[in-house]
Coordinates of C-alpha atoms in Angstrom, one line a residue:
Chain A
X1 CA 7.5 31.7 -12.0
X2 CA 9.3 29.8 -14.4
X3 CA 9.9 26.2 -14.0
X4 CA 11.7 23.8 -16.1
X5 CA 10.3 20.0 -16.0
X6 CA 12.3 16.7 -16.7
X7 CA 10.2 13.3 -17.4
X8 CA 13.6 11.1 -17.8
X9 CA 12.3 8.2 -19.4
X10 CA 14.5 5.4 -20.7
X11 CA 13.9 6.1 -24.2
X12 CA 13.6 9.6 -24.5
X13 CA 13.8 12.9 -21.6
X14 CA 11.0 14.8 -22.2
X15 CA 12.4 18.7 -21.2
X16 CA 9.3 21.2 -20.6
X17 CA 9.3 24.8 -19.1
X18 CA 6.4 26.3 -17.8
X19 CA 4.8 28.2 -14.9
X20 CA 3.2 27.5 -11.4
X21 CA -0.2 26.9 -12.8
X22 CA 0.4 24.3 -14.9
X23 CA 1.1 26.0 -18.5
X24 CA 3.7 24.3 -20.4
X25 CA 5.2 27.7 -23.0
X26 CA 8.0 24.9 -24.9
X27 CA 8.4 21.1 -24.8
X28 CA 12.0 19.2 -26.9
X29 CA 12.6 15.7 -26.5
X30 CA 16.3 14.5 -26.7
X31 CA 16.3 10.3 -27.2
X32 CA 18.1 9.0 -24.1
X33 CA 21.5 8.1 -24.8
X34 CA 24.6 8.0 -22.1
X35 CA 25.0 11.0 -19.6
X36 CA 27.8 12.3 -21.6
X37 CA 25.4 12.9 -24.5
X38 CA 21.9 13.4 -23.2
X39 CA 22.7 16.0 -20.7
X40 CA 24.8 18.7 -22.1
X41 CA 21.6 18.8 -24.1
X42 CA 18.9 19.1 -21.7
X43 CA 21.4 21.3 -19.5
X44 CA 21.6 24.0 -22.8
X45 CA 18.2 23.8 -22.9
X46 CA 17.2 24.6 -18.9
X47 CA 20.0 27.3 -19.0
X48 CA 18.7 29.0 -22.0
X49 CA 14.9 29.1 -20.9
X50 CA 16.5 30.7 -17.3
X51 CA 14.5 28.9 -14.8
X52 CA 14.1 29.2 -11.4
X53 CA 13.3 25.7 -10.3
X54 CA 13.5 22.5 -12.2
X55 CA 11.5 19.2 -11.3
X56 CA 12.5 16.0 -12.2
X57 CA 10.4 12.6 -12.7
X58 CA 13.0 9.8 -13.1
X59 CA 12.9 6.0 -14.3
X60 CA 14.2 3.9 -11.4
X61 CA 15.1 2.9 -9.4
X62 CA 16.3 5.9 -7.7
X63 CA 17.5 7.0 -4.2
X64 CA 15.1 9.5 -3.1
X65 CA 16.0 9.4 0.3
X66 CA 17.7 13.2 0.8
X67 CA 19.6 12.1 4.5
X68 CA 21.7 9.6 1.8
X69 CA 24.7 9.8 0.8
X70 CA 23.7 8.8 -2.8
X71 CA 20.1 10.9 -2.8
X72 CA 19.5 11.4 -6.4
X73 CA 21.7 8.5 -7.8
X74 CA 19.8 6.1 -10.3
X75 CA 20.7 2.9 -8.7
X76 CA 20.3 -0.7 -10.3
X77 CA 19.0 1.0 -13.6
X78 CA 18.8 -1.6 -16.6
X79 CA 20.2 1.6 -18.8
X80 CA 23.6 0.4 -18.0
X81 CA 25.3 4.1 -19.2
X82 CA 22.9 5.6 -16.2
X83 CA 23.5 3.1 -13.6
X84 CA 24.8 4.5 -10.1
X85 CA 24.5 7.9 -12.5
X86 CA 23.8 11.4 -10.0
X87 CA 21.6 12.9 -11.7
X88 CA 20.6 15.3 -9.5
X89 CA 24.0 16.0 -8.2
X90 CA 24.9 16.8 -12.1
X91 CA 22.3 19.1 -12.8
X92 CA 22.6 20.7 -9.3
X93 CA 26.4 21.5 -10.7
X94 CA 25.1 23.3 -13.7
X95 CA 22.0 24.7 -12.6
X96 CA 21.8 27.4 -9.7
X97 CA 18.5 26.9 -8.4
X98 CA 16.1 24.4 -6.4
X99 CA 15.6 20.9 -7.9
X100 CA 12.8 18.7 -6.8
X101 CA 13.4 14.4 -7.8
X102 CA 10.5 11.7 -7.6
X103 CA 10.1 8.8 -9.7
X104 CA 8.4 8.8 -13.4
X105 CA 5.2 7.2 -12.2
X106 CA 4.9 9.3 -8.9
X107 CA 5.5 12.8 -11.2
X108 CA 2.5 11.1 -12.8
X109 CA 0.4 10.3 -10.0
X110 CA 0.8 14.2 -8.9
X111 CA 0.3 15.6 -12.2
X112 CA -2.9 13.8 -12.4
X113 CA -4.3 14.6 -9.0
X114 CA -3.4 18.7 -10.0
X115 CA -4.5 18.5 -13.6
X116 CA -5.8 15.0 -14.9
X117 CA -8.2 12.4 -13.6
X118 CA -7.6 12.5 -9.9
X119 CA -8.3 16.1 -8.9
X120 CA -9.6 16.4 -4.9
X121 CA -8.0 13.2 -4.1
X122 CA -5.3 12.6 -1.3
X123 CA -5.3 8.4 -2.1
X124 CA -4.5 7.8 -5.6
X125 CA -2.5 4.5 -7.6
X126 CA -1.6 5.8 -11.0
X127 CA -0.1 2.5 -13.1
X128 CA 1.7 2.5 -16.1
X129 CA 1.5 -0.7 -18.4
X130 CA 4.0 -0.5 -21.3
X131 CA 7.6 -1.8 -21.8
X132 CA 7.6 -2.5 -18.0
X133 CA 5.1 -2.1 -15.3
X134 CA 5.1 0.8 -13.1
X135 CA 3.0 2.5 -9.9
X136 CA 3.4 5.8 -8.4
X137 CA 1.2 6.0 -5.1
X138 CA -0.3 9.3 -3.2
X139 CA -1.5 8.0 0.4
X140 CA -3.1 10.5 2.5
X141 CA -1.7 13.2 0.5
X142 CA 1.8 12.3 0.4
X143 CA 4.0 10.5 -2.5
X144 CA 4.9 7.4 -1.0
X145 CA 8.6 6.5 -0.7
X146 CA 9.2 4.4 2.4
X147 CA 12.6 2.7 2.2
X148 CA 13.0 3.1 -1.5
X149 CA 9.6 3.9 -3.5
X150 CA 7.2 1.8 -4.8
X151 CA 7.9 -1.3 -6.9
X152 CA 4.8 -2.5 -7.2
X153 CA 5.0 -3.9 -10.9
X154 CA 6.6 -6.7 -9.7
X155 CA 3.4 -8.0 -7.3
X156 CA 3.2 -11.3 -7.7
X157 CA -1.1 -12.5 -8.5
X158 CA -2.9 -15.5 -8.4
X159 CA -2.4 -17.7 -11.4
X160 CA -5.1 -18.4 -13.6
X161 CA -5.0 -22.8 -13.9
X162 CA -5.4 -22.9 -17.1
X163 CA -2.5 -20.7 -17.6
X164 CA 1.0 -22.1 -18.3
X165 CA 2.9 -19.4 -19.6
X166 CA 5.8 -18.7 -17.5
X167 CA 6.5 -15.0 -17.6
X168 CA 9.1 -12.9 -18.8
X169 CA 10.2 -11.0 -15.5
X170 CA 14.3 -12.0 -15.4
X171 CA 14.1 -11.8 -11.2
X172 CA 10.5 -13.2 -10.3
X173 CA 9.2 -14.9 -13.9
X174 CA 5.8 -14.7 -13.5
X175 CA 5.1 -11.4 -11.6
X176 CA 2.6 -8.8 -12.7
X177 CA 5.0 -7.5 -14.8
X178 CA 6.3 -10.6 -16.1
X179 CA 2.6 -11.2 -17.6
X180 CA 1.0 -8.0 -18.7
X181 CA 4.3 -5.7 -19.8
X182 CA 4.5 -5.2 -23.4
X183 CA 7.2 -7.7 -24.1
X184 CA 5.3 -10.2 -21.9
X185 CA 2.6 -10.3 -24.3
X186 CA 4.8 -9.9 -27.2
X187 CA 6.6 -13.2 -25.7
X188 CA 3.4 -14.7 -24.9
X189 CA 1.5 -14.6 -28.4
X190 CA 4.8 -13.9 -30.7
X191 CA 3.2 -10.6 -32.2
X192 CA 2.8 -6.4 -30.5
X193 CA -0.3 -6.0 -28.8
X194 CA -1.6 -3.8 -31.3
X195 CA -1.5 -7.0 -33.7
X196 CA -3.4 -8.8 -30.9
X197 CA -7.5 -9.1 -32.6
X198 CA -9.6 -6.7 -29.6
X199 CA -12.0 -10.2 -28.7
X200 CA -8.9 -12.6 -28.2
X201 CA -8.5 -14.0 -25.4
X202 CA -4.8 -12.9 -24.6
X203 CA -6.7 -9.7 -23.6
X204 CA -8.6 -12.0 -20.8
X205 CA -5.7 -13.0 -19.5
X206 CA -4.1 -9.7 -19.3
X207 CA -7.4 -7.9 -17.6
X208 CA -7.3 -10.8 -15.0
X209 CA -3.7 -10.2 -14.0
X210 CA -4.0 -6.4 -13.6
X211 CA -7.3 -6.8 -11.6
X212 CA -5.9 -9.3 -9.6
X213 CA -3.2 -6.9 -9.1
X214 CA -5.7 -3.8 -8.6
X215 CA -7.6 -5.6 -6.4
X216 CA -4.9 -6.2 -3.7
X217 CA -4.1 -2.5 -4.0
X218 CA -7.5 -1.8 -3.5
X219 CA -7.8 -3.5 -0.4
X220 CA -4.2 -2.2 0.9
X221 CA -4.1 1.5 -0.1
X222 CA -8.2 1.9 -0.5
X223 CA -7.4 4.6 -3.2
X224 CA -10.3 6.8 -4.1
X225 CA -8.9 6.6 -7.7
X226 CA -6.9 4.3 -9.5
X227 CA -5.6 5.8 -13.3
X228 CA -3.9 3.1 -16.0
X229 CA -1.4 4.7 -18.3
X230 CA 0.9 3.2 -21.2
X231 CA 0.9 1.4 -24.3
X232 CA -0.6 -1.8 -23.5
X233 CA -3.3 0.6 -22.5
X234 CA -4.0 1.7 -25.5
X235 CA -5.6 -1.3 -26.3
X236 CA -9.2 0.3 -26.2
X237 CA -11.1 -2.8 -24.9
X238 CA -8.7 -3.6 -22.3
X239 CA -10.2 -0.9 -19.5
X240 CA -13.6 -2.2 -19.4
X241 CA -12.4 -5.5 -19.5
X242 CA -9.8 -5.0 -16.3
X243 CA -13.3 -2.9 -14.5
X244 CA -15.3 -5.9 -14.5
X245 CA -12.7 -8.4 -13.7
X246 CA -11.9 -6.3 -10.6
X247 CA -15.8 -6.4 -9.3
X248 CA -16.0 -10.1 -10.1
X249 CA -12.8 -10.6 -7.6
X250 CA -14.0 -8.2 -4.7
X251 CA -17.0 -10.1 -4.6
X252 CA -19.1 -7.6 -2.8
X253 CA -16.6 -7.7 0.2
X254 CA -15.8 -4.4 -0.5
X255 CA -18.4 -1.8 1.1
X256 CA -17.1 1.3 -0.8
X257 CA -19.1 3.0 -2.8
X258 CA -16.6 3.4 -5.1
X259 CA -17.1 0.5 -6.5
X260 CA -20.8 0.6 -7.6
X261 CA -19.6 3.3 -10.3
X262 CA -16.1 1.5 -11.5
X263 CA -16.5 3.8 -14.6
X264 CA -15.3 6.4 -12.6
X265 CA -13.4 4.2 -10.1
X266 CA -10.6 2.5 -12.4
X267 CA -10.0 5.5 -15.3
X268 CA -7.5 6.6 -18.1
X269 CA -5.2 9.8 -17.3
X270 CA -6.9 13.1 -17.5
X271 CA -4.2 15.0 -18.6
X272 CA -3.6 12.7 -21.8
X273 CA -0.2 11.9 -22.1
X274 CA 1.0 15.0 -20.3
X275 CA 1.1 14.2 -16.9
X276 CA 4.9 13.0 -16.7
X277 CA 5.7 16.3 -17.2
X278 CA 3.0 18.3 -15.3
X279 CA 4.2 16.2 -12.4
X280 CA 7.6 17.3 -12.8
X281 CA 6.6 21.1 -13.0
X282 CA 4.4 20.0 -9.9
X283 CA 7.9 19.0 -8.1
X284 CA 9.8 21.8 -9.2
X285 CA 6.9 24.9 -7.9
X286 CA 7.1 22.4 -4.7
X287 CA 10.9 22.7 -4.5
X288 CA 10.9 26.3 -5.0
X289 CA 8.4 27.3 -2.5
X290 CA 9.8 25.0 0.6
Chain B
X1 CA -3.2 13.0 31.9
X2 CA -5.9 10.4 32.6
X3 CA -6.7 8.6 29.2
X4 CA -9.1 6.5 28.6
X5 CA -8.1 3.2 26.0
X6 CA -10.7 0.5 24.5
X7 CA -9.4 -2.0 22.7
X8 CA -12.5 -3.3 21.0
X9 CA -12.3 -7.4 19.7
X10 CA -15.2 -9.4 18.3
X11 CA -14.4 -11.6 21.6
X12 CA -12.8 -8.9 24.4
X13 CA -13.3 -5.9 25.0
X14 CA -10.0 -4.4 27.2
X15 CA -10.4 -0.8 28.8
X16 CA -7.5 0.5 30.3
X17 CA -6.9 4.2 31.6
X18 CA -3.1 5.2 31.8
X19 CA -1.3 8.8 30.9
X20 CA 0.2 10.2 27.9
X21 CA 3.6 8.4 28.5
X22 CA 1.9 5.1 28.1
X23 CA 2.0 4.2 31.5
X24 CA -1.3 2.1 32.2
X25 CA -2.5 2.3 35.3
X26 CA -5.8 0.4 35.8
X27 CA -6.6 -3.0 32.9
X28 CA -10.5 -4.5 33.1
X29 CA -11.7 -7.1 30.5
X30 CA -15.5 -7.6 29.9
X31 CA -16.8 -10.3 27.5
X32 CA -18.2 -8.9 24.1
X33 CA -21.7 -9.8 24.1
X34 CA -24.3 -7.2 22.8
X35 CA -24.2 -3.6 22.7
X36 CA -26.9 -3.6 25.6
X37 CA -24.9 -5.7 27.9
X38 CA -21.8 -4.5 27.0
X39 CA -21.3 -1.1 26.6
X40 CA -23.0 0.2 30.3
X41 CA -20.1 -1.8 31.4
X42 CA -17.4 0.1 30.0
X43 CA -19.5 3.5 30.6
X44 CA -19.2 2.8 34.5
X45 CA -15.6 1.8 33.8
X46 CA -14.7 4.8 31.8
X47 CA -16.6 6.9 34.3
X48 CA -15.4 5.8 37.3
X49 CA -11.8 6.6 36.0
X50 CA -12.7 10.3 34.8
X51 CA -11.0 10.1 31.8
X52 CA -9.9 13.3 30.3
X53 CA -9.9 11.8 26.7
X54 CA -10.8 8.3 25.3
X55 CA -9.2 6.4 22.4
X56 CA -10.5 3.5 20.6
X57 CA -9.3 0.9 18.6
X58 CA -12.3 -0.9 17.1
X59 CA -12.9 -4.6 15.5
X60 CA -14.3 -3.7 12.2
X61 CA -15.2 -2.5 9.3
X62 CA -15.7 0.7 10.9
X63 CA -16.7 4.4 9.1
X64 CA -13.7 6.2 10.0
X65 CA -14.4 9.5 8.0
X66 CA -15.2 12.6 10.3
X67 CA -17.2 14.1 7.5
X68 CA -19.4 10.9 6.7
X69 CA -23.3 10.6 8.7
X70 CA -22.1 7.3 9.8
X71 CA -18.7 8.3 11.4
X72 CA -18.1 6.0 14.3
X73 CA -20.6 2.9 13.2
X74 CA -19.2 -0.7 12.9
X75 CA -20.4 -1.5 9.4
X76 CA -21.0 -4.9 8.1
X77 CA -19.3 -6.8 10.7
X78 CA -19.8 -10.6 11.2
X79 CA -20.9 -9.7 14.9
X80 CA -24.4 -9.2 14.4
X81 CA -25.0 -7.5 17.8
X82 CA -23.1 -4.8 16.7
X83 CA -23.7 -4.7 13.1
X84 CA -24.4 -0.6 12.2
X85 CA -23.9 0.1 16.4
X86 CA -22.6 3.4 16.0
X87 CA -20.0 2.8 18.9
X88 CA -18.2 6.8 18.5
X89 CA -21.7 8.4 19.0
X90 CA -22.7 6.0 22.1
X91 CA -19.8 6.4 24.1
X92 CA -19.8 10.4 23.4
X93 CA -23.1 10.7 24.7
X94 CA -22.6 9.1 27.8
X95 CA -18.5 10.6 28.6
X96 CA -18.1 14.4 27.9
X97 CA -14.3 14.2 26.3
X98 CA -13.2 13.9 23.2
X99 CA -12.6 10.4 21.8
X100 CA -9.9 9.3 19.1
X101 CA -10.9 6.4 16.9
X102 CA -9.3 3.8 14.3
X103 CA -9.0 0.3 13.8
X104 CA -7.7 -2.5 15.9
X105 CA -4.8 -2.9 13.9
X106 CA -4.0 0.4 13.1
X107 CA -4.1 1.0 16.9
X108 CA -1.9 -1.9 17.2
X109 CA 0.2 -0.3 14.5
X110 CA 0.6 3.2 16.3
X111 CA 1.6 1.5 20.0
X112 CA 4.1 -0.7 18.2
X113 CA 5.7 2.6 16.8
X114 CA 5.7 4.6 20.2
X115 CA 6.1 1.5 22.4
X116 CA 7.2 -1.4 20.7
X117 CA 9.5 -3.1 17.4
X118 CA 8.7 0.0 15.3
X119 CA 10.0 3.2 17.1
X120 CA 11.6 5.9 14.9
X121 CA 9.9 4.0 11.8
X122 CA 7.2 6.1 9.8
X123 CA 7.1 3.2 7.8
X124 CA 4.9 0.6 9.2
X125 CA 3.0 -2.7 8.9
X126 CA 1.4 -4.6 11.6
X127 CA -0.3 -8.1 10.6
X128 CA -2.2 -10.1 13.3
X129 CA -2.9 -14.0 12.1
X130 CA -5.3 -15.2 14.1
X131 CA -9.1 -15.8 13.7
X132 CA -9.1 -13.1 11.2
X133 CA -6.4 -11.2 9.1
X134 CA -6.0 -7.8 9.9
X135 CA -3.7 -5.3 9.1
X136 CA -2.8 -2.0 9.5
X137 CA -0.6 0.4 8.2
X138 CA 1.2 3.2 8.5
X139 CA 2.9 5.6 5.4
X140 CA 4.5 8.3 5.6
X141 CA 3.8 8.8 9.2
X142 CA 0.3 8.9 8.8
X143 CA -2.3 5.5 9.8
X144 CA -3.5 4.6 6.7
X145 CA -7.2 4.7 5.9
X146 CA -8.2 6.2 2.2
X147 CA -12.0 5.8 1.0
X148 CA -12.5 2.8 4.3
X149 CA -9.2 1.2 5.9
X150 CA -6.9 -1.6 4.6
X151 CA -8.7 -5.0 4.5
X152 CA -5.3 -6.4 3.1
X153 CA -5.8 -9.5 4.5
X154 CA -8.2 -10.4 1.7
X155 CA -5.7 -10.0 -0.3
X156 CA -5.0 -12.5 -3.6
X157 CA -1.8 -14.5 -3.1
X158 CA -0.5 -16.8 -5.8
X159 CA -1.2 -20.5 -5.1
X160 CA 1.3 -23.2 -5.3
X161 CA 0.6 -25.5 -7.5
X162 CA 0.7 -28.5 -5.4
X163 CA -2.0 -27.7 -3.2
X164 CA -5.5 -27.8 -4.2
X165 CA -7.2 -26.6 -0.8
X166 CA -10.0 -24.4 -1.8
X167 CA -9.9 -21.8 1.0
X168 CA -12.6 -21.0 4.2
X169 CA -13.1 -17.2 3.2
X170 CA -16.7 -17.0 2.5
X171 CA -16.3 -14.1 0.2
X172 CA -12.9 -14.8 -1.8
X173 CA -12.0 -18.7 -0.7
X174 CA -8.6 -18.8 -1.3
X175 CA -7.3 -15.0 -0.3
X176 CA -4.6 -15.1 2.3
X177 CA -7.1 -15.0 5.4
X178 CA -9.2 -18.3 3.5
X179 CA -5.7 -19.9 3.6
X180 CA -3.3 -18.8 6.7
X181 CA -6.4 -18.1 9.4
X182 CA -6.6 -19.9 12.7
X183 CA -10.2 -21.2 11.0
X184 CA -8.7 -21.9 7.4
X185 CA -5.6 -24.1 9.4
X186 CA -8.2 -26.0 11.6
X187 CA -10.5 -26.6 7.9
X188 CA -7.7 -28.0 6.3
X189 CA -5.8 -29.7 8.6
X190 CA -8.3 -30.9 10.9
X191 CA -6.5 -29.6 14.2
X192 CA -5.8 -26.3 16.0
X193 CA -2.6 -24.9 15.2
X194 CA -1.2 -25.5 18.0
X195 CA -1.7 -29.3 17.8
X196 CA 0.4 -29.6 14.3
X197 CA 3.8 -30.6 14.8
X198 CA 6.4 -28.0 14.3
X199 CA 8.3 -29.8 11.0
X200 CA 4.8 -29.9 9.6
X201 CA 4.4 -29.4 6.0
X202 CA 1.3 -27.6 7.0
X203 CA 3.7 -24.7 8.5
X204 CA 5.7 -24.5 4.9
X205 CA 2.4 -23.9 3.3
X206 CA 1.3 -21.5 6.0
X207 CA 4.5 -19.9 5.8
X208 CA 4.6 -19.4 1.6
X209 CA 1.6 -17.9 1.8
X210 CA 2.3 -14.8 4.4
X211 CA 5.6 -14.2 2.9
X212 CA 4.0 -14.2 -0.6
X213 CA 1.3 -11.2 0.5
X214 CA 4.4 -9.5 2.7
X215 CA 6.5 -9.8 -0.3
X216 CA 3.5 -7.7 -2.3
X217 CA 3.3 -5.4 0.8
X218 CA 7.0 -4.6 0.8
X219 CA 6.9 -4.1 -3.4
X220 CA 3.7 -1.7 -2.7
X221 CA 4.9 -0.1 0.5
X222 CA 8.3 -0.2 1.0
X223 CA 7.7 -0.6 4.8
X224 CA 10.6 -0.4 7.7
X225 CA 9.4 -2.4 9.8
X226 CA 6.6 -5.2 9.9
X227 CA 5.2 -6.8 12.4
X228 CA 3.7 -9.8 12.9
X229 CA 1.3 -10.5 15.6
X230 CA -1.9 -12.6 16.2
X231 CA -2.6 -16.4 17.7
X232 CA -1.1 -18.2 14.7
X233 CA 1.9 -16.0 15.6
X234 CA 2.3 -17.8 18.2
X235 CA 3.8 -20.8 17.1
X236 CA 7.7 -20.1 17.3
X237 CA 8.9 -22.0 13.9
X238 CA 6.6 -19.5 11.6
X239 CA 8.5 -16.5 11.8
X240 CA 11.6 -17.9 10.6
X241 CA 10.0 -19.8 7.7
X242 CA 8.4 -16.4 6.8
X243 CA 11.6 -14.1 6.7
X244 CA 13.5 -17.2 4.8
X245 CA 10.4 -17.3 2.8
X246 CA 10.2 -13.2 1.8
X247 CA 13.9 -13.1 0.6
X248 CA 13.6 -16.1 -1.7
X249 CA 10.3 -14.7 -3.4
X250 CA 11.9 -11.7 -3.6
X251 CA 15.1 -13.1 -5.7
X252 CA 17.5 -10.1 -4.8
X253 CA 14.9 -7.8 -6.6
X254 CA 15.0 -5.1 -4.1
X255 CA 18.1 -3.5 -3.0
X256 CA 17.4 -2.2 0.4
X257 CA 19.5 -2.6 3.1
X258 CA 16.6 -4.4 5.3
X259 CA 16.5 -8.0 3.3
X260 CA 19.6 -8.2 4.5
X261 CA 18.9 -8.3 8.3
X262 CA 15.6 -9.6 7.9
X263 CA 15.3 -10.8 11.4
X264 CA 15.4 -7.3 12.5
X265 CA 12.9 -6.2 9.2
X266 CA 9.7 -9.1 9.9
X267 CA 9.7 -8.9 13.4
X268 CA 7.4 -9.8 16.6
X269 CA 5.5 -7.3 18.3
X270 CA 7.7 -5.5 20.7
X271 CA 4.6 -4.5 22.9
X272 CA 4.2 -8.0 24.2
X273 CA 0.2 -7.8 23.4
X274 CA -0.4 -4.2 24.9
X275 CA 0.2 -3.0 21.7
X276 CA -3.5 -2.6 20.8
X277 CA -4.5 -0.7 24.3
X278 CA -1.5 1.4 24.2
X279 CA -2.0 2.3 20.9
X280 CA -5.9 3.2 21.6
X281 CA -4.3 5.4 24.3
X282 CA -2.3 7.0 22.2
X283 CA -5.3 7.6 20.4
X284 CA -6.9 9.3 23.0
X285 CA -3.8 11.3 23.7
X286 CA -3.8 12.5 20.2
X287 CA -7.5 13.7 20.1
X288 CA -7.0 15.5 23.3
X289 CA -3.9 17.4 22.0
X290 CA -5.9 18.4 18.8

């Protein structure tokens, strides 16, 4: 087979063709400008590689609902030239052939549990921490939509008491994503996380808010892995740091055994930086053999 | 049909035998004292009925997993009686059918979506506030259990900053159960719920603090329907503070066509307390089809 792959990202679509077992042949990049621009590009690109599927992982929110009349619309989109945009509709104009749509961080999740850190899973929360906060869930072996899809960035947490900063989010302030996002640390401390010295306290704060967070996903969705993607990521100390705060808050209520090896429990994507797009391939082989 | 149906409580037990259109034909309530006492009780119940099938829905935590050595046994529960009583193994010993088992609230969950305020939803939460917290779900169609089963009522809620009460839970003090349980109302306010006044500020508090963890549910989920059972329940002027209370925290983040009728979204159970023996029949009614 011959699949092409879409991660749409807000700053750049990552376009990828390969086959049914995972093996990307050619990757381009096109930055993300307005539909007029961007997609004639990535359109050329499908059309000359002649593929028989295409899979799509999109930045949100988007209708994923296929009984809707807008299924495949990006909705309330903060890229204003995208917003209420079809984009499955426009490439299902150009392209002959079976197209399958999720969200970014759902392509994610799936790519990992194929390929990356989450293989033999069916429950698995991968979350992205960069400019914004993102979760794709698998429950029981299914990508969760329900009404819409996941939105968990915007959990609200516990607030530390000695903690007066009041977040960045524009609709809740101080939600998850309004505290640990890249531009809510850049906010919070005036400089890039990368600036940030690895034993400063910022990096405290910003485990305890995504434990907090992980911990209430934990005992919701009792995921048998849970992967953290992104830039804030990056930040090397900030895993083992988020791992301990999450035991520390369970407080042994938790009998899973899980748990006892959080090493393995709370982990880094396997499919290093990759798995936006492996998703995507994932949802495209899934569209063509329905 | 005949179908046997427990519904298992720390305090109850309810056995009820009905068909596989939840019709009920035959209710019998025996106190829950030890397994000893108890369970020879239900035996002769269960046996006098000749039950084709049996389903349970079981306080908890309970091991869930059919390929685990402990499949069937109540865990660490508070009830000490019962504490690693392997309640599955007992009952198929003694009755020679095949027995369905889950939680009491994802039992709950599945009769409310045959029976009750969640039909035609795949979609689900069901909350009970009462002594405990419990919840269970429902995504994608399937009851939700991953590596154990939701325990979201331990979940972290953020705290308002005008109140300084610490919390009862004994593991987490201040997670939603600590804060919004029958025993965490009676700690802190010094009376049983039903003695507070109904323009209490004690209900505002109560109130913030559901809609704050259904407000993290909804953002996680994305739920149809969620339903809101359980003694606390009970008192009239707490639904209505909740919904009022989950579209403010919210802050027009979500655009889904349920905040907008959100007396039809957060709703009471539609089952009118059956729902936990007719979905522990349904349970019964699925493992005999299997």
């Amino acid at each position: 087979m011959r699949i092409g792959a879409l991660e749409a990202g807000g700053t750049k679509m990552v376009c990828g063709v390969g086959n049914e077992f995972g093996q990307i042949e050619c990757l381009e990049k096109f930055p993300t400008r307005t539909p007029e621009t961007t997609m004639p590009q990535m359109i050329s690109f499908f059309k000359e590689h002649k593929i028989e599927a295409l899979g799509i992982g999109c930045f949100g929110p988007i209708d994923l609902h296929k009984e809707s009349t807008t299924y495949g619309c990006i909705t309330s989109s903060p890229k204003e030239a995208w917003r209420n945009y079809n984009i499955l509709k426009e490439f299902s104009k150009e392209l002959a052939c079976p197209i399958g749509l999720d969200t970014d961080v759902n392509a994610a999740c799936l790519g990992e549990m194929e390929y990356g850190a989450a293989k033999n899973c069916k429950n698995v929360i991968y979350i992205t921490i960069g400019t914004g906060v993102g979760m794709g869930i698998c429950a029981e072996g299914t990508l969760l939509h329900g009404v819409m899809h996941p939105e968990a960035g915007h959990m609200f947490v516990k607030r530390l008491p000695s903690d007066s900063f009041e977040g960045t989010c524009p609709f809740h302030k101080d939600c998850l994503e309004g505290l640990v996002s890249g531009g809510a640390i850049g906010a919070r401390y005036g400089k890039k996380a990368y600036e940030i010295p690895v034993q400063d306290v910022a990096w405290t704060y910003t485990a305890h808010y995504i434990a907090e967070a992980i911990a209430n996903l934990i005992l919701t969705l009792e995921p048998e892995r849970i992967i953290l993607g992104g830039g804030v990521m990056e930040q090397e100390q900030l895993l083992f740091l988020i791992q301990k705060e999450v035991i520390s808050l369970l407080h042994g209520y938790l009998g899973i055994k899980q748990l006892h090896k959080i090493e393995d429990y709370i982990v880094r994507p396997g499919c290093k930086g990759d798995q936006g797009v492996l998703g995507a391939l994932l949802l495209g082989r899934n569209e063509l053999s329905k």
